[in-house]
PDB file of C-alpha atoms in Angstrom:
ATOM      1  CA  MET A  11       0.000   0.000   0.000  1.00  0.00           C
ATOM      2  CA  PRO A  12       1.541   3.319  -1.081  1.00  0.00           C
ATOM      3  CA  LEU A  13       2.311   5.822   1.633  1.00  0.00           C
ATOM      4  CA  ALA A  14       0.206   8.981   1.711  1.00  0.00           C
ATOM      5  CA  ARG A  15       2.010  12.146   0.646  1.00  0.00           C
ATOM      6  CA  PRO A  16       2.821  14.345   3.628  1.00  0.00           C
ATOM      7  CA  TRP A  17       1.100  17.735   3.900  1.00  0.00           C
ATOM      8  CA  THR A  18       4.178  19.907   3.619  1.00  0.00           C
ATOM      9  CA  SER A  19       4.054  23.697   3.597  1.00  0.00           C
ATOM     10  CA  ALA A  20       4.967  23.701  -0.115  1.00  0.00           C
ATOM     11  CA  ARG A  21       2.084  21.356  -0.955  1.00  0.00           C
ATOM     12  CA  VAL A  22      -0.417  23.381   1.079  1.00  0.00           C
ATOM     13  CA  THR A  23       0.763  26.619  -0.519  1.00  0.00           C
ATOM     14  CA  GLY A  24       0.517  25.121  -3.990  1.00  0.00           C
ATOM     15  CA  LEU A  25      -3.022  23.872  -3.414  1.00  0.00           C
ATOM     16  CA  ALA A  26      -4.030  27.232  -1.965  1.00  0.00           C
ATOM     17  CA  VAL A  27      -2.679  29.090  -4.996  1.00  0.00           C
ATOM     18  CA  MET A  28      -4.452  26.677  -7.362  1.00  0.00           C
ATOM     19  CA  ALA A  29      -7.705  27.186  -5.446  1.00  0.00           C
ATOM     20  CA  LEU A  30      -7.264  30.943  -5.641  1.00  0.00           C
ATOM     21  CA  TRP A  31      -6.723  30.834  -9.414  1.00  0.00           C
ATOM     22  CA  LEU A  32      -9.772  28.575  -9.747  1.00  0.00           C
ATOM     23  CA  VAL A  33     -11.909  31.069  -7.840  1.00  0.00           C
ATOM     24  CA  VAL A  34     -10.568  33.938  -9.948  1.00  0.00           C
ATOM     25  CA  GLY A  35     -11.253  32.023 -13.160  1.00  0.00           C
ATOM     26  CA  VAL A  36     -14.800  31.163 -12.148  1.00  0.00           C
ATOM     27  CA  GLY A  37     -15.349  34.774 -11.104  1.00  0.00           C
ATOM     28  CA  ILE A  38     -14.194  36.066 -14.482  1.00  0.00           C
ATOM     29  CA  ILE A  39     -16.471  33.635 -16.328  1.00  0.00           C
ATOM     30  CA  LEU A  40     -19.467  34.636 -14.181  1.00  0.00           C
ATOM     31  CA  PHE A  41     -18.656  38.305 -14.759  1.00  0.00           C
ATOM     32  CA  LEU A  42     -18.520  37.877 -18.544  1.00  0.00           C
ATOM     33  CA  VAL A  43     -21.795  35.950 -18.527  1.00  0.00           C
ATOM     34  CA  ALA A  44     -23.510  38.586 -16.390  1.00  0.00           C
ATOM     35  CA  GLU A  45     -22.192  41.478 -18.515  1.00  0.00           C
ATOM     36  CA  TRP A  46     -22.820  39.816 -21.889  1.00  0.00           C
ATOM     37  CA  ASP A  47     -24.099  42.454 -24.301  1.00  0.00           C
ATOM     38  CA  PRO A  48     -24.950  41.171 -27.828  1.00  0.00           C
ATOM     39  CA  GLU A  49     -24.976  44.728 -29.188  1.00  0.00           C
ATOM     40  CA  LYS A  50     -21.397  45.384 -28.069  1.00  0.00           C
ATOM     41  CA  ILE A  51     -20.293  41.990 -29.323  1.00  0.00           C
ATOM     42  CA  ASP A  52     -21.752  42.664 -32.769  1.00  0.00           C
ATOM     43  CA  ARG A  53     -20.154  46.100 -32.883  1.00  0.00           C
ATOM     44  CA  TYR A  54     -16.661  45.340 -31.611  1.00  0.00           C
ATOM     45  CA  ALA A  55     -16.025  41.655 -32.386  1.00  0.00           C
ATOM     46  CA  PRO A  56     -15.076  42.367 -36.047  1.00  0.00           C
ATOM     47  CA  ARG A  57     -12.636  45.028 -34.853  1.00  0.00           C
ATOM     48  CA  TYR A  58     -11.095  42.598 -32.396  1.00  0.00           C
ATOM     49  CA  PHE A  59     -10.541  40.064 -35.168  1.00  0.00           C
ATOM     50  CA  SER A  60      -9.093  42.810 -37.376  1.00  0.00           C
ATOM     51  CA  GLY A  61      -6.684  43.758 -34.588  1.00  0.00           C
ATOM     52  CA  LEU A  62      -5.870  40.097 -34.051  1.00  0.00           C
ATOM     53  CA  TRP A  63      -4.860  39.800 -37.715  1.00  0.00           C
ATOM     54  CA  VAL A  64      -2.686  42.919 -37.405  1.00  0.00           C
ATOM     55  CA  THR A  65      -0.944  41.409 -34.346  1.00  0.00           C
ATOM     56  CA  ILE A  66      -0.325  38.087 -36.099  1.00  0.00           C
ATOM     57  CA  SER A  67       0.941  39.839 -39.252  1.00  0.00           C
ATOM     58  CA  LEU A  68       3.242  42.138 -37.277  1.00  0.00           C
ATOM     59  CA  VAL A  69       4.811  39.318 -35.268  1.00  0.00           C
ATOM     60  CA  SER A  70       5.099  36.944 -38.256  1.00  0.00           C
ATOM     61  CA  ILE A  71       6.801  39.486 -40.519  1.00  0.00           C
ATOM     62  CA  SER A  72       9.130  40.662 -37.750  1.00  0.00           C
ATOM     63  CA  ILE A  73      10.151  37.125 -36.787  1.00  0.00           C
ATOM     64  CA  VAL A  74      10.942  36.163 -40.399  1.00  0.00           C
ATOM     65  CA  LEU A  75      12.867  39.361 -41.143  1.00  0.00           C
ATOM     66  CA  GLY A  76      14.611  39.117 -37.771  1.00  0.00           C
ATOM     67  CA  ALA A  77      15.729  35.570 -38.582  1.00  0.00           C
ATOM     68  CA  ILE A  78      17.278  36.826 -41.830  1.00  0.00           C
ATOM     69  CA  VAL A  79      19.058  39.711 -40.096  1.00  0.00           C
ATOM     70  CA  SER A  80      20.256  37.474 -37.266  1.00  0.00           C
ATOM     71  CA  VAL A  81      22.386  35.321 -39.590  1.00  0.00           C
ATOM     72  CA  PRO A  82      25.025  37.980 -40.451  1.00  0.00           C
ATOM     73  CA  VAL A  83      24.865  39.289 -36.871  1.00  0.00           C
ATOM     74  CA  THR A  84      25.617  35.785 -35.576  1.00  0.00           C
ATOM     75  CA  ALA A  85      28.470  35.463 -38.046  1.00  0.00           C
ATOM     76  CA  GLY A  86      29.855  38.774 -36.824  1.00  0.00           C
ATOM     77  CA  ARG A  87      29.545  37.753 -33.167  1.00  0.00           C
ATOM     78  CA  MET A  88      31.442  34.534 -33.842  1.00  0.00           C
ATOM     79  CA  SER A  89      34.099  36.161 -36.014  1.00  0.00           C
ATOM     80  CA  SER A  90      37.647  36.535 -34.744  1.00  0.00           C
ATOM     81  CA  ASN A  91      37.904  39.827 -36.650  1.00  0.00           C
ATOM     82  CA  ARG A  92      37.326  42.713 -34.233  1.00  0.00           C
ATOM     83  CA  TRP A  93      35.979  44.932 -37.027  1.00  0.00           C
ATOM     84  CA  LEU A  94      33.173  42.419 -37.496  1.00  0.00           C
ATOM     85  CA  SER A  95      32.629  41.197 -33.948  1.00  0.00           C
ATOM     86  CA  GLY A  96      32.720  44.686 -32.411  1.00  0.00           C
ATOM     87  CA  PRO A  97      29.741  46.198 -34.289  1.00  0.00           C
ATOM     88  CA  ALA A  98      27.804  42.932 -33.939  1.00  0.00           C
ATOM     89  CA  TYR A  99      28.399  42.933 -30.175  1.00  0.00           C
ATOM     90  CA  CYS A 100      27.308  46.593 -29.867  1.00  0.00           C
ATOM     91  CA  TYR A 101      24.165  45.878 -31.885  1.00  0.00           C
ATOM     92  CA  VAL A 102      23.184  42.913 -29.725  1.00  0.00           C
ATOM     93  CA  TYR A 103      24.117  44.736 -26.521  1.00  0.00           C
ATOM     94  CA  PHE A 104      21.960  47.752 -27.360  1.00  0.00           C
ATOM     95  CA  PHE A 105      18.840  45.956 -28.546  1.00  0.00           C
ATOM     96  CA  ARG A 106      18.916  43.386 -25.734  1.00  0.00           C
ATOM     97  CA  GLY A 107      19.790  45.943 -23.077  1.00  0.00           C
ATOM     98  CA  THR A 108      17.132  48.598 -23.790  1.00  0.00           C
ATOM     99  CA  PRO A 109      13.323  48.337 -23.594  1.00  0.00           C
ATOM    100  CA  LEU A 110      11.493  47.559 -26.806  1.00  0.00           C
ATOM    101  CA  ILE A 111       9.191  50.518 -26.260  1.00  0.00           C
ATOM    102  CA  ALA A 112      12.206  52.858 -26.105  1.00  0.00           C
ATOM    103  CA  GLN A 113      13.488  51.434 -29.389  1.00  0.00           C
ATOM    104  CA  LEU A 114      10.061  51.934 -30.962  1.00  0.00           C
ATOM    105  CA  PHE A 115       9.928  55.541 -29.789  1.00  0.00           C
ATOM    106  CA  LEU A 116      13.460  56.232 -31.035  1.00  0.00           C
ATOM    107  CA  ILE A 117      12.491  55.054 -34.510  1.00  0.00           C
ATOM    108  CA  TYR A 118       8.982  56.524 -34.717  1.00  0.00           C
ATOM    109  CA  TYR A 119       9.448  59.800 -32.853  1.00  0.00           C
ATOM    110  CA  GLY A 120      13.215  60.190 -32.873  1.00  0.00           C
ATOM    111  CA  LEU A 121      13.719  59.860 -36.617  1.00  0.00           C
ATOM    112  CA  GLY A 122      10.919  62.385 -37.122  1.00  0.00           C
ATOM    113  CA  GLU A 123      13.416  65.008 -35.957  1.00  0.00           C
ATOM    114  CA  PHE A 124      15.374  64.315 -39.142  1.00  0.00           C
ATOM    115  CA  ARG A 125      12.446  64.745 -41.519  1.00  0.00           C
ATOM    116  CA  PRO A 126      14.266  67.114 -43.940  1.00  0.00           C
ATOM    117  CA  GLN A 127      17.215  64.753 -44.252  1.00  0.00           C
ATOM    118  CA  LEU A 128      14.959  61.729 -44.698  1.00  0.00           C
ATOM    119  CA  GLN A 129      12.926  63.569 -47.324  1.00  0.00           C
ATOM    120  CA  ALA A 130      16.138  64.441 -49.146  1.00  0.00           C
ATOM    121  CA  ILE A 131      17.056  60.774 -49.516  1.00  0.00           C
ATOM    122  CA  GLY A 132      13.507  59.605 -50.143  1.00  0.00           C
ATOM    123  CA  LEU A 133      12.976  57.682 -46.888  1.00  0.00           C
ATOM    124  CA  TRP A 134      10.451  59.906 -45.152  1.00  0.00           C
ATOM    125  CA  GLY A 135       7.556  58.059 -46.787  1.00  0.00           C
ATOM    126  CA  PHE A 136       8.721  54.909 -45.027  1.00  0.00           C
ATOM    127  CA  PHE A 137       9.324  56.382 -41.574  1.00  0.00           C
ATOM    128  CA  ARG A 138       6.137  58.444 -41.451  1.00  0.00           C
ATOM    129  CA  ASP A 139       4.074  55.243 -41.441  1.00  0.00           C
ATOM    130  CA  PRO A 140       3.710  53.800 -37.903  1.00  0.00           C
ATOM    131  CA  TRP A 141       3.294  50.265 -39.317  1.00  0.00           C
ATOM    132  CA  ASN A 142       6.693  50.448 -41.021  1.00  0.00           C
ATOM    133  CA  CYS A 143       8.312  51.818 -37.866  1.00  0.00           C
ATOM    134  CA  ALA A 144       6.782  49.015 -35.801  1.00  0.00           C
ATOM    135  CA  ILE A 145       8.050  46.370 -38.244  1.00  0.00           C
ATOM    136  CA  LEU A 146      11.538  47.900 -38.216  1.00  0.00           C
ATOM    137  CA  ALA A 147      11.723  48.180 -34.428  1.00  0.00           C
ATOM    138  CA  PHE A 148      10.446  44.650 -33.854  1.00  0.00           C
ATOM    139  CA  THR A 149      12.716  43.204 -36.531  1.00  0.00           C
ATOM    140  CA  LEU A 150      15.848  44.829 -35.110  1.00  0.00           C
ATOM    141  CA  ASN A 151      14.899  43.775 -31.584  1.00  0.00           C
ATOM    142  CA  THR A 152      14.133  40.140 -32.305  1.00  0.00           C
ATOM    143  CA  ALA A 153      17.157  39.857 -34.608  1.00  0.00           C
ATOM    144  CA  ALA A 154      19.406  40.620 -31.643  1.00  0.00           C
ATOM    145  CA  TYR A 155      17.765  37.933 -29.513  1.00  0.00           C
ATOM    146  CA  GLN A 156      17.685  35.408 -32.347  1.00  0.00           C
ATOM    147  CA  ALA A 157      21.356  36.054 -33.074  1.00  0.00           C
ATOM    148  CA  GLU A 158      22.270  35.147 -29.491  1.00  0.00           C
ATOM    149  CA  ILE A 159      20.023  32.084 -29.585  1.00  0.00           C
ATOM    150  CA  LEU A 160      21.660  30.909 -32.803  1.00  0.00           C
ATOM    151  CA  ARG A 161      25.167  31.674 -31.573  1.00  0.00           C
ATOM    152  CA  GLY A 162      24.613  29.737 -28.357  1.00  0.00           C
ATOM    153  CA  ALA A 163      23.103  26.804 -30.254  1.00  0.00           C
ATOM    154  CA  ILE A 164      26.031  26.637 -32.678  1.00  0.00           C
ATOM    155  CA  GLN A 165      28.560  26.801 -29.861  1.00  0.00           C
ATOM    156  CA  SER A 166      26.767  23.942 -28.109  1.00  0.00           C
ATOM    157  CA  VAL A 167      27.634  21.569 -30.963  1.00  0.00           C
ATOM    158  CA  PRO A 168      30.705  19.521 -29.929  1.00  0.00           C
ATOM    159  CA  LYS A 169      33.970  20.513 -31.599  1.00  0.00           C
ATOM    160  CA  GLY A 170      34.410  16.922 -32.661  1.00  0.00           C
ATOM    161  CA  GLN A 171      31.711  17.510 -35.287  1.00  0.00           C
ATOM    162  CA  PHE A 172      33.886  20.157 -36.930  1.00  0.00           C
ATOM    163  CA  GLU A 173      36.968  17.946 -36.750  1.00  0.00           C
ATOM    164  CA  GLY A 174      35.122  14.982 -38.220  1.00  0.00           C
ATOM    165  CA  ALA A 175      33.873  17.108 -41.114  1.00  0.00           C
ATOM    166  CA  GLN A 176      37.388  18.412 -41.789  1.00  0.00           C
ATOM    167  CA  ALA A 177      38.708  14.857 -41.770  1.00  0.00           C
ATOM    168  CA  LEU A 178      36.163  14.012 -44.491  1.00  0.00           C
ATOM    169  CA  GLY A 179      37.350  16.963 -46.564  1.00  0.00           C
ATOM    170  CA  MET A 180      34.153  18.969 -46.222  1.00  0.00           C
ATOM    171  CA  THR A 181      34.329  22.712 -46.727  1.00  0.00           C
ATOM    172  CA  ARG A 182      33.419  25.057 -43.871  1.00  0.00           C
ATOM    173  CA  LEU A 183      30.193  26.160 -45.580  1.00  0.00           C
ATOM    174  CA  LEU A 184      29.144  22.573 -46.265  1.00  0.00           C
ATOM    175  CA  THR A 185      29.981  21.609 -42.682  1.00  0.00           C
ATOM    176  CA  TYR A 186      27.686  24.275 -41.333  1.00  0.00           C
ATOM    177  CA  ARG A 187      24.893  23.494 -43.783  1.00  0.00           C
ATOM    178  CA  LYS A 188      24.928  19.700 -43.430  1.00  0.00           C
ATOM    179  CA  ILE A 189      26.156  19.081 -39.879  1.00  0.00           C
ATOM    180  CA  ILE A 190      26.316  22.083 -37.576  1.00  0.00           C
ATOM    181  CA  ILE A 191      23.118  24.001 -38.342  1.00  0.00           C
ATOM    182  CA  PRO A 192      20.782  20.950 -38.212  1.00  0.00           C
ATOM    183  CA  GLN A 193      22.110  20.035 -34.766  1.00  0.00           C
ATOM    184  CA  ALA A 194      22.105  23.640 -33.574  1.00  0.00           C
ATOM    185  CA  MET A 195      18.490  24.184 -34.612  1.00  0.00           C
ATOM    186  CA  ILE A 196      17.355  21.326 -32.393  1.00  0.00           C
ATOM    187  CA  VAL A 197      18.998  23.050 -29.435  1.00  0.00           C
ATOM    188  CA  ALA A 198      17.523  26.420 -30.472  1.00  0.00           C
ATOM    189  CA  LEU A 199      13.947  25.204 -30.940  1.00  0.00           C
ATOM    190  CA  ARG A 200      12.726  25.939 -27.421  1.00  0.00           C
ATOM    191  CA  PRO A 201      14.388  29.387 -27.126  1.00  0.00           C
ATOM    192  CA  TYR A 202      12.993  30.317 -30.547  1.00  0.00           C
ATOM    193  CA  GLY A 203       9.511  29.365 -29.382  1.00  0.00           C
ATOM    194  CA  ASN A 204       9.920  31.473 -26.253  1.00  0.00           C
ATOM    195  CA  GLU A 205      11.074  34.418 -28.356  1.00  0.00           C
ATOM    196  CA  ILE A 206       7.993  34.219 -30.579  1.00  0.00           C
ATOM    197  CA  ILE A 207       5.704  34.144 -27.544  1.00  0.00           C
ATOM    198  CA  LEU A 208       7.505  37.132 -26.024  1.00  0.00           C
ATOM    199  CA  MET A 209       7.092  38.996 -29.315  1.00  0.00           C
ATOM    200  CA  VAL A 210       3.357  38.299 -29.323  1.00  0.00           C
ATOM    201  CA  LYS A 211       2.980  39.730 -25.834  1.00  0.00           C
ATOM    202  CA  GLY A 212       5.329  42.634 -26.538  1.00  0.00           C
ATOM    203  CA  SER A 213       3.460  43.573 -29.703  1.00  0.00           C
ATOM    204  CA  ALA A 214       0.803  45.315 -27.589  1.00  0.00           C
ATOM    205  CA  ILE A 215       3.004  48.415 -27.332  1.00  0.00           C
ATOM    206  CA  VAL A 216       2.431  49.325 -30.990  1.00  0.00           C
ATOM    207  CA  ALA A 217      -0.988  50.638 -29.964  1.00  0.00           C
ATOM    208  CA  ILE A 218       0.870  53.648 -28.515  1.00  0.00           C
ATOM    209  CA  ILE A 219       1.945  54.758 -32.016  1.00  0.00           C
ATOM    210  CA  THR A 220      -1.565  54.327 -33.479  1.00  0.00           C
ATOM    211  CA  VAL A 221      -1.147  50.859 -34.957  1.00  0.00           C
ATOM    212  CA  PHE A 222      -4.522  49.264 -34.268  1.00  0.00           C
ATOM    213  CA  ASP A 223      -3.483  45.773 -33.360  1.00  0.00           C
ATOM    214  CA  LEU A 224      -5.442  43.640 -30.900  1.00  0.00           C
ATOM    215  CA  PHE A 225      -4.548  45.846 -27.952  1.00  0.00           C
ATOM    216  CA  GLY A 226      -5.097  49.003 -29.972  1.00  0.00           C
ATOM    217  CA  GLU A 227      -8.623  47.914 -30.841  1.00  0.00           C
ATOM    218  CA  THR A 228      -9.156  47.041 -27.178  1.00  0.00           C
ATOM    219  CA  ARG A 229      -8.168  50.538 -26.090  1.00  0.00           C
ATOM    220  CA  ARG A 230     -10.461  52.048 -28.690  1.00  0.00           C
ATOM    221  CA  ALA A 231     -13.374  49.871 -27.584  1.00  0.00           C
ATOM    222  CA  TYR A 232     -12.796  50.785 -23.942  1.00  0.00           C
ATOM    223  CA  SER A 233     -12.609  54.513 -24.720  1.00  0.00           C
ATOM    224  CA  ARG A 234     -16.092  54.286 -26.236  1.00  0.00           C
ATOM    225  CA  THR A 235     -17.767  51.928 -23.775  1.00  0.00           C
ATOM    226  CA  PHE A 236     -15.791  52.291 -20.518  1.00  0.00           C
ATOM    227  CA  ASP A 237     -16.495  48.593 -20.075  1.00  0.00           C
ATOM    228  CA  PHE A 238     -13.671  46.777 -18.294  1.00  0.00           C
ATOM    229  CA  GLN A 239     -14.547  43.457 -19.929  1.00  0.00           C
ATOM    230  CA  THR A 240     -12.978  44.738 -23.161  1.00  0.00           C
ATOM    231  CA  TYR A 241      -9.579  44.141 -21.557  1.00  0.00           C
ATOM    232  CA  ILE A 242     -10.648  40.739 -20.274  1.00  0.00           C
ATOM    233  CA  TRP A 243     -11.517  39.690 -23.813  1.00  0.00           C
ATOM    234  CA  ALA A 244      -8.149  40.993 -25.034  1.00  0.00           C
ATOM    235  CA  ALA A 245      -6.389  38.898 -22.371  1.00  0.00           C
ATOM    236  CA  ILE A 246      -8.380  35.863 -23.486  1.00  0.00           C
ATOM    237  CA  PHE A 247      -7.342  36.408 -27.100  1.00  0.00           C
ATOM    238  CA  TYR A 248      -3.679  36.713 -26.118  1.00  0.00           C
ATOM    239  CA  LEU A 249      -3.927  33.553 -24.004  1.00  0.00           C
ATOM    240  CA  ILE A 250      -5.420  31.675 -26.960  1.00  0.00           C
ATOM    241  CA  ILE A 251      -2.623  32.850 -29.271  1.00  0.00           C
ATOM    242  CA  VAL A 252       0.082  31.838 -26.799  1.00  0.00           C
ATOM    243  CA  GLU A 253      -1.539  28.481 -26.097  1.00  0.00           C
ATOM    244  CA  VAL A 254      -1.886  27.679 -29.810  1.00  0.00           C
ATOM    245  CA  LEU A 255       1.749  28.635 -30.412  1.00  0.00           C
ATOM    246  CA  ARG A 256       2.916  26.596 -27.440  1.00  0.00           C
ATOM    247  CA  ASN A 257       1.121  23.466 -28.626  1.00  0.00           C
ATOM    248  CA  LEU A 258       2.240  23.889 -32.239  1.00  0.00           C
ATOM    249  CA  TRP A 259       5.817  24.329 -31.061  1.00  0.00           C
ATOM    250  CA  ASN A 260       5.566  21.202 -28.895  1.00  0.00           C
ATOM    251  CA  VAL A 261       4.345  19.211 -31.903  1.00  0.00           C
ATOM    252  CA  LEU A 262       7.193  20.580 -34.040  1.00  0.00           C
ATOM    253  CA  GLU A 263       9.782  19.886 -31.355  1.00  0.00           C
ATOM    254  CA  ASN A 264       8.526  16.336 -30.780  1.00  0.00           C
ATOM    255  CA  ARG A 265       8.581  15.657 -34.505  1.00  0.00           C
ATOM    256  CA  LEU A 266      12.086  17.007 -35.076  1.00  0.00           C
ATOM    257  CA  THR A 267      13.561  15.317 -32.002  1.00  0.00           C
ATOM    258  CA  ARG A 268      11.796  11.956 -32.225  1.00  0.00           C
ATOM    259  CA  HIS A 269      15.056  10.266 -33.278  1.00  0.00           C
ATOM    260  CA  LEU A 270      16.625  11.357 -29.972  1.00  0.00           C
ATOM    261  CA  LYS A 271      13.984   9.697 -27.803  1.00  0.00           C
ATOM    262  CA  ARG A 272      14.255   6.127 -26.631  1.00  0.00           C
TER     263      ARG A 272
END
């Protein structure tokens, strides 16, 4: 007969916290049911879905462009040439060490101070659009994080892999393409997934520069209704996005690492 688990302070605390979250969850559901207003749903639901699409588009484009930018940054970080590694280090240091909202403001508001110069070179049309500024800021930010993820993953591959490839006469480029990168990407899968989720949650700040993403539409709905449940619905949408991403990433990770499991 198995022994009963002792009622330690950690177990009691854990159960108490779970009970608290259960009560909060039930309370939120009861609140939404009690405050259900079909007229508001019909009016604002399409705008929520429009903002949701803007959020997904913003994060998707930024992640893809950031992945492209991260490759030369990673190469620079791993280079033994100080003229290459120095700028790459400064780039990563700045974008990982400063808040994303500050970077967004520097691009959207800061570059506006140079409007005559930007007009002279034909770039003002790009920087006057808040969507373009948001894409640029998010791309530069995630590229810095992705570069460090990729660099760490590559450095985690045993040096014997390089030596074995050299013994077979493989070129450095072929070694990276056939041996190093496939192994490094398995290591980087989980950090990449975390970065995407962080980008989804961080994307809410674009509402400040008049990009009507999911949070922007939520703010607009609240300013017209003063109904707090607008923010509850936004939180629910973000939770759904994160949960879908988490499960998709688990499926991808399990599929790509199935040969490592016994």
